[in-house]
Each structure stands twice: as C-alpha cells, then as structure tokens.
Amino acid sequence: MVRFDSGRICLDLVATGAQESEQLCGVAELGRWLLGAGLVPGGTRLAGLDADWLARFVELRYCIAQLVHAELGTSVEGASTALDRVNVLAAAPPPGVRAIRGADGGLVRTLSRAPECGALLAVVARDAVDLLTDPEARARLRQCEGDNCRLLYLDTSRGRRRRWCSSEVCGNRERVARHRRRVAAL
C-alpha cells in the first residue's frame, strides 16, 4: 500500500480511496494503514480488527471527503449528514496513551489498552473537525490539479502556490504534457 502524506491524518484516510484503486480493500490493508499513519504505535496488536472496523473507517473516509469537497466548493451534496456523522464519531474518547521503556531503555509510546475501533475513529474524526474549524488550516486545503487526480492536501509551501499532490508524479506529468504541446506546436 502506498501511503500519501497529505499533512493531516483525516486527509490521509481520504487518500486511501482517492487514487486509481481502493487501498482499504481488506482488513489487512486497514491494519497496515493504521500502523503506517501512526494511529497505533508499531508492534501494537490489533486483535479486534475485523470487517466491521473496515466498514466504519470507509464510512468515515466518505464523510470526511464530502465535508472537504463542500469546503472547497466542489460538492455540497450530503455534507450535512456527513457533518453529523463526523461529530458523533469525534465525541468518543480517543485511545489512552502512555510511555514505557523500550528494549533499548528509551521511552516509547504505547496504548494504555488494546485499541478499539471507536477510539481510533475518534482520533481521525477529531482531526477532521480541527481542520475544518481552523480558518488558517482550511485556507491551505487543496485538491491536486493533476489530470484525473483527486488527492487532497494541505499547502504548506512557502508562497502557498503548490498545485500538485506530488511534484514528482502529477507535476512531472503536467510538465511533460506542456513540453509535448510546445513541440507539437513547432
């Protein structure tokens, strides 16, 4: 699974369904995403992870995408229902964390108990609420301008003129297309 770093955990979740293929197509992929996104520390056992978790994370992803697209002005359909659902999920308590000594003697973060789906959903939903209620962060919200790319990200560039999710992928495609148009015009 390729993980896109959008700058926010809620947008990272949206990215799992915004690319050419579904990235959360099974429970194992969700488990890898939870670890890769940092929602659970490395080595955490995800004993309760099942198809219900997957369905609930996909539902949250859909709700967040609706809200973000409403903020960007690209779609408002279903945004009110999505907001209600995100607010319900955000109200749950997040997982408790604690520091313990690792094998090397240094402090490492761990969860105070086995992670529960509702607690992990709360972390992502709260991040969406924080993003969408913070005027400065919301003003940095962008959708990639690349052809057929739907990835969302926070523009943290110096001049706030970032256009693509990745300069190496979508940006490079645009530059190649522009070059081909110039050569064809000669």
mmCIF file of C-alpha atoms in Angstrom:
data_model
loop_
_atom_site.group_PDB
_atom_site.id
_atom_site.type_symbol
_atom_site.label_atom_id
_atom_site.label_comp_id
_atom_site.label_asym_id
_atom_site.label_seq_id
_atom_site.Cartn_x
_atom_site.Cartn_y
_atom_site.Cartn_z
ATOM 1 C CA MET A 1 0.000 0.000 0.000
ATOM 2 C CA VAL A 2 1.322 3.392 -0.996
ATOM 3 C CA ARG A 3 0.722 5.957 1.722
ATOM 4 C CA PHE A 4 0.212 9.578 0.696
ATOM 5 C CA ASP A 5 1.178 12.142 3.330
ATOM 6 C CA SER A 6 -1.331 14.954 2.945
ATOM 7 C CA GLY A 7 -0.338 16.820 6.072
ATOM 8 C CA ARG A 8 -3.361 15.659 8.116
ATOM 9 C CA ILE A 9 -4.433 12.212 9.273
ATOM 10 C CA CYS A 10 -8.035 12.794 8.129
ATOM 11 C CA LEU A 11 -6.862 13.664 4.605
ATOM 12 C CA ASP A 12 -4.543 10.646 4.644
ATOM 13 C CA LEU A 13 -7.623 8.489 5.230
ATOM 14 C CA VAL A 14 -9.447 10.185 2.334
ATOM 15 C CA ALA A 15 -6.412 9.481 0.113
ATOM 16 C CA THR A 16 -6.876 5.737 0.590
ATOM 17 C CA GLY A 17 -9.920 5.949 -1.668
ATOM 18 C CA ALA A 18 -8.960 8.840 -3.928
ATOM 19 C CA GLN A 19 -6.343 7.122 -6.031
ATOM 20 C CA GLU A 20 -6.736 4.791 -9.000
ATOM 21 C CA SER A 21 -7.513 1.791 -6.832
ATOM 22 C CA GLU A 22 -9.076 1.196 -3.447
ATOM 23 C CA GLN A 23 -6.328 0.927 -0.848
ATOM 24 C CA LEU A 24 -8.510 -0.302 2.008
ATOM 25 C CA CYS A 25 -9.791 -3.370 0.186
ATOM 26 C CA GLY A 26 -9.414 -5.647 3.199
ATOM 27 C CA VAL A 27 -8.831 -5.887 6.927
ATOM 28 C CA ALA A 28 -5.076 -6.449 6.480
ATOM 29 C CA GLU A 29 -4.754 -3.229 4.454
ATOM 30 C CA LEU A 30 -6.634 -1.283 7.126
ATOM 31 C CA GLY A 31 -4.266 -2.687 9.755
ATOM 32 C CA ARG A 32 -1.244 -1.597 7.711
ATOM 33 C CA TRP A 33 -2.758 1.859 7.227
ATOM 34 C CA LEU A 34 -3.461 2.257 10.960
ATOM 35 C CA LEU A 35 0.185 1.443 11.704
ATOM 36 C CA GLY A 36 1.625 3.474 8.808
ATOM 37 C CA ALA A 37 -0.479 6.520 9.627
ATOM 38 C CA GLY A 38 0.676 6.399 13.244
ATOM 39 C CA LEU A 39 -2.769 5.842 14.738
ATOM 40 C CA VAL A 40 -1.345 2.902 16.630
ATOM 41 C CA PRO A 41 2.294 2.502 17.645
ATOM 42 C CA GLY A 42 4.405 -0.098 15.871
ATOM 43 C CA GLY A 43 4.067 -3.542 17.375
ATOM 44 C CA THR A 44 0.521 -2.921 18.626
ATOM 45 C CA ARG A 45 -1.669 -5.991 18.329
ATOM 46 C CA LEU A 46 -4.892 -5.264 16.518
ATOM 47 C CA ALA A 47 -6.812 -8.254 17.852
ATOM 48 C CA GLY A 48 -10.280 -6.729 17.353
ATOM 49 C CA LEU A 49 -9.661 -5.670 13.750
ATOM 50 C CA ASP A 50 -12.415 -7.086 11.557
ATOM 51 C CA ALA A 51 -14.723 -6.284 8.625
ATOM 52 C CA ASP A 52 -16.819 -4.004 10.858
ATOM 53 C CA TRP A 53 -13.757 -1.819 11.500
ATOM 54 C CA LEU A 54 -13.102 -1.651 7.771
ATOM 55 C CA ALA A 55 -16.695 -0.620 7.025
ATOM 56 C CA ARG A 56 -16.627 2.045 9.729
ATOM 57 C CA PHE A 57 -13.328 3.554 8.504
ATOM 58 C CA VAL A 58 -14.578 3.570 4.894
ATOM 59 C CA GLU A 59 -17.760 5.318 6.064
ATOM 60 C CA LEU A 60 -15.709 7.950 7.931
ATOM 61 C CA ARG A 61 -13.493 8.415 4.876
ATOM 62 C CA TYR A 62 -16.577 9.067 2.754
ATOM 63 C CA CYS A 63 -17.975 11.584 5.270
ATOM 64 C CA ILE A 64 -14.696 13.487 5.537
ATOM 65 C CA ALA A 65 -14.363 13.605 1.742
ATOM 66 C CA GLN A 66 -17.883 15.054 1.464
ATOM 67 C CA LEU A 67 -17.092 17.745 4.041
ATOM 68 C CA VAL A 68 -13.786 18.703 2.469
ATOM 69 C CA HIS A 69 -15.287 18.906 -1.012
ATOM 70 C CA ALA A 70 -18.073 21.081 0.391
ATOM 71 C CA GLU A 71 -15.428 23.421 1.869
ATOM 72 C CA LEU A 72 -13.613 23.521 -1.476
ATOM 73 C CA GLY A 73 -16.903 24.311 -3.213
ATOM 74 C CA THR A 74 -16.775 21.253 -5.472
ATOM 75 C CA SER A 75 -19.792 19.475 -3.945
ATOM 76 C CA VAL A 76 -22.220 20.063 -1.108
ATOM 77 C CA GLU A 77 -24.442 17.018 -1.539
ATOM 78 C CA GLY A 78 -24.702 15.064 1.693
ATOM 79 C CA ALA A 79 -22.434 17.426 3.640
ATOM 80 C CA SER A 80 -24.976 17.994 6.416
ATOM 81 C CA THR A 81 -25.411 14.277 7.083
ATOM 82 C CA ALA A 82 -21.640 13.789 6.851
ATOM 83 C CA LEU A 83 -21.071 16.544 9.397
ATOM 84 C CA ASP A 84 -23.498 14.936 11.819
ATOM 85 C CA ARG A 85 -21.727 11.587 11.493
ATOM 86 C CA VAL A 86 -18.228 13.067 11.927
ATOM 87 C CA ASN A 87 -19.401 14.953 15.019
ATOM 88 C CA VAL A 88 -20.821 11.763 16.551
ATOM 89 C CA LEU A 89 -17.551 9.903 15.936
ATOM 90 C CA ALA A 90 -15.426 12.813 17.211
ATOM 91 C CA ALA A 91 -17.307 12.800 20.525
ATOM 92 C CA ALA A 92 -15.933 9.390 21.519
ATOM 93 C CA PRO A 93 -12.820 9.339 23.703
ATOM 94 C CA PRO A 94 -9.533 8.739 21.864
ATOM 95 C CA PRO A 95 -7.300 5.859 22.926
ATOM 96 C CA GLY A 96 -5.272 6.368 26.072
ATOM 97 C CA VAL A 97 -1.519 6.542 25.612
ATOM 98 C CA ARG A 98 1.378 6.022 27.947
ATOM 99 C CA ALA A 99 5.163 5.908 27.825
ATOM 100 C CA ILE A 100 7.079 2.744 28.627
ATOM 101 C CA ARG A 101 10.725 1.765 28.451
ATOM 102 C CA GLY A 102 11.603 0.096 25.165
ATOM 103 C CA ALA A 103 14.148 -2.666 24.621
ATOM 104 C CA ASP A 104 16.923 -0.067 24.336
ATOM 105 C CA GLY A 105 15.903 1.682 27.570
ATOM 106 C CA GLY A 106 14.427 4.720 25.817
ATOM 107 C CA LEU A 107 10.840 5.817 26.230
ATOM 108 C CA VAL A 108 8.347 4.665 23.609
ATOM 109 C CA ARG A 109 4.666 5.430 23.179
ATOM 110 C CA THR A 110 2.129 2.659 23.617
ATOM 111 C CA LEU A 111 -1.599 2.468 24.102
ATOM 112 C CA SER A 112 -2.938 2.002 27.605
ATOM 113 C CA ARG A 113 -5.099 -0.896 26.397
ATOM 114 C CA ALA A 114 -5.941 -2.753 23.185
ATOM 115 C CA PRO A 115 -7.153 -0.266 20.566
ATOM 116 C CA GLU A 116 -10.888 -0.060 19.989
ATOM 117 C CA CYS A 117 -12.367 0.926 16.656
ATOM 118 C CA GLY A 118 -14.455 3.801 18.082
ATOM 119 C CA ALA A 119 -11.440 5.331 19.804
ATOM 120 C CA LEU A 120 -9.338 5.238 16.628
ATOM 121 C CA LEU A 121 -12.207 6.644 14.580
ATOM 122 C CA ALA A 122 -12.459 9.452 17.146
ATOM 123 C CA VAL A 123 -8.836 10.449 16.504
ATOM 124 C CA VAL A 124 -9.453 10.787 12.755
ATOM 125 C CA ALA A 125 -12.842 12.482 13.181
ATOM 126 C CA ARG A 126 -11.381 14.992 15.668
ATOM 127 C CA ASP A 127 -8.612 15.771 13.209
ATOM 128 C CA ALA A 128 -11.264 16.487 10.556
ATOM 129 C CA VAL A 129 -13.138 18.759 12.978
ATOM 130 C CA ASP A 130 -9.880 20.564 13.847
ATOM 131 C CA LEU A 131 -9.026 21.011 10.171
ATOM 132 C CA LEU A 132 -12.434 22.245 9.099
ATOM 133 C CA THR A 133 -12.876 24.656 12.018
ATOM 134 C CA ASP A 134 -9.406 26.213 11.813
ATOM 135 C CA PRO A 135 -9.600 29.079 9.260
ATOM 136 C CA GLU A 136 -5.841 29.070 8.622
ATOM 137 C CA ALA A 137 -5.644 25.313 8.028
ATOM 138 C CA ARG A 138 -8.832 25.350 5.960
ATOM 139 C CA ALA A 139 -7.362 28.088 3.745
ATOM 140 C CA ARG A 140 -4.439 25.768 2.949
ATOM 141 C CA LEU A 141 -6.703 22.948 1.838
ATOM 142 C CA ARG A 142 -6.166 21.997 -1.810
ATOM 143 C CA GLN A 143 -7.099 19.359 -4.347
ATOM 144 C CA CYS A 144 -4.396 18.275 -6.779
ATOM 145 C CA GLU A 145 -4.670 19.973 -10.166
ATOM 146 C CA GLY A 146 -3.246 16.928 -11.945
ATOM 147 C CA ASP A 147 -5.370 15.264 -14.600
ATOM 148 C CA ASN A 148 -7.582 12.611 -13.000
ATOM 149 C CA CYS A 149 -6.018 13.121 -9.566
ATOM 150 C CA ARG A 150 -8.379 13.625 -6.654
ATOM 151 C CA LEU A 151 -5.877 13.752 -3.809
ATOM 152 C CA LEU A 152 -6.392 16.398 -1.141
ATOM 153 C CA TYR A 153 -3.579 18.004 0.842
ATOM 154 C CA LEU A 154 -2.574 20.993 2.915
ATOM 155 C CA ASP A 155 -0.487 23.501 1.003
ATOM 156 C CA THR A 156 2.410 24.253 3.314
ATOM 157 C CA SER A 157 4.611 25.664 0.569
ATOM 158 C CA ARG A 158 6.305 28.983 1.185
ATOM 159 C CA GLY A 159 4.265 31.006 -1.323
ATOM 160 C CA ARG A 160 1.090 28.939 -0.933
ATOM 161 C CA ARG A 161 1.169 28.167 -4.655
ATOM 162 C CA ARG A 162 1.504 24.386 -4.613
ATOM 163 C CA ARG A 163 -0.624 22.878 -7.382
ATOM 164 C CA TRP A 164 0.009 19.154 -7.214
ATOM 165 C CA CYS A 165 -0.100 16.387 -4.655
ATOM 166 C CA SER A 166 3.396 15.486 -5.789
ATOM 167 C CA SER A 167 5.786 17.414 -7.969
ATOM 168 C CA GLU A 168 7.427 14.135 -8.925
ATOM 169 C CA VAL A 169 4.191 12.492 -10.116
ATOM 170 C CA CYS A 170 1.411 14.884 -11.113
ATOM 171 C CA GLY A 171 3.749 17.856 -11.530
ATOM 172 C CA ASN A 172 6.044 15.861 -13.787
ATOM 173 C CA ARG A 173 3.084 14.662 -15.887
ATOM 174 C CA GLU A 174 1.986 18.276 -16.358
ATOM 175 C CA ARG A 175 5.489 19.391 -17.356
ATOM 176 C CA VAL A 176 5.810 16.536 -19.860
ATOM 177 C CA ALA A 177 2.389 17.341 -21.345
ATOM 178 C CA ARG A 178 3.296 21.040 -21.607
ATOM 179 C CA HIS A 179 6.585 20.137 -23.339
ATOM 180 C CA ARG A 180 4.764 17.876 -25.804
ATOM 181 C CA ARG A 181 2.287 20.650 -26.617
ATOM 182 C CA ARG A 182 5.158 23.091 -27.284
ATOM 183 C CA VAL A 183 6.982 20.586 -29.516
ATOM 184 C CA ALA A 184 3.760 19.767 -31.414
ATOM 185 C CA ALA A 185 3.129 23.482 -31.994
ATOM 186 C CA LEU A 186 6.500 23.940 -33.729
#
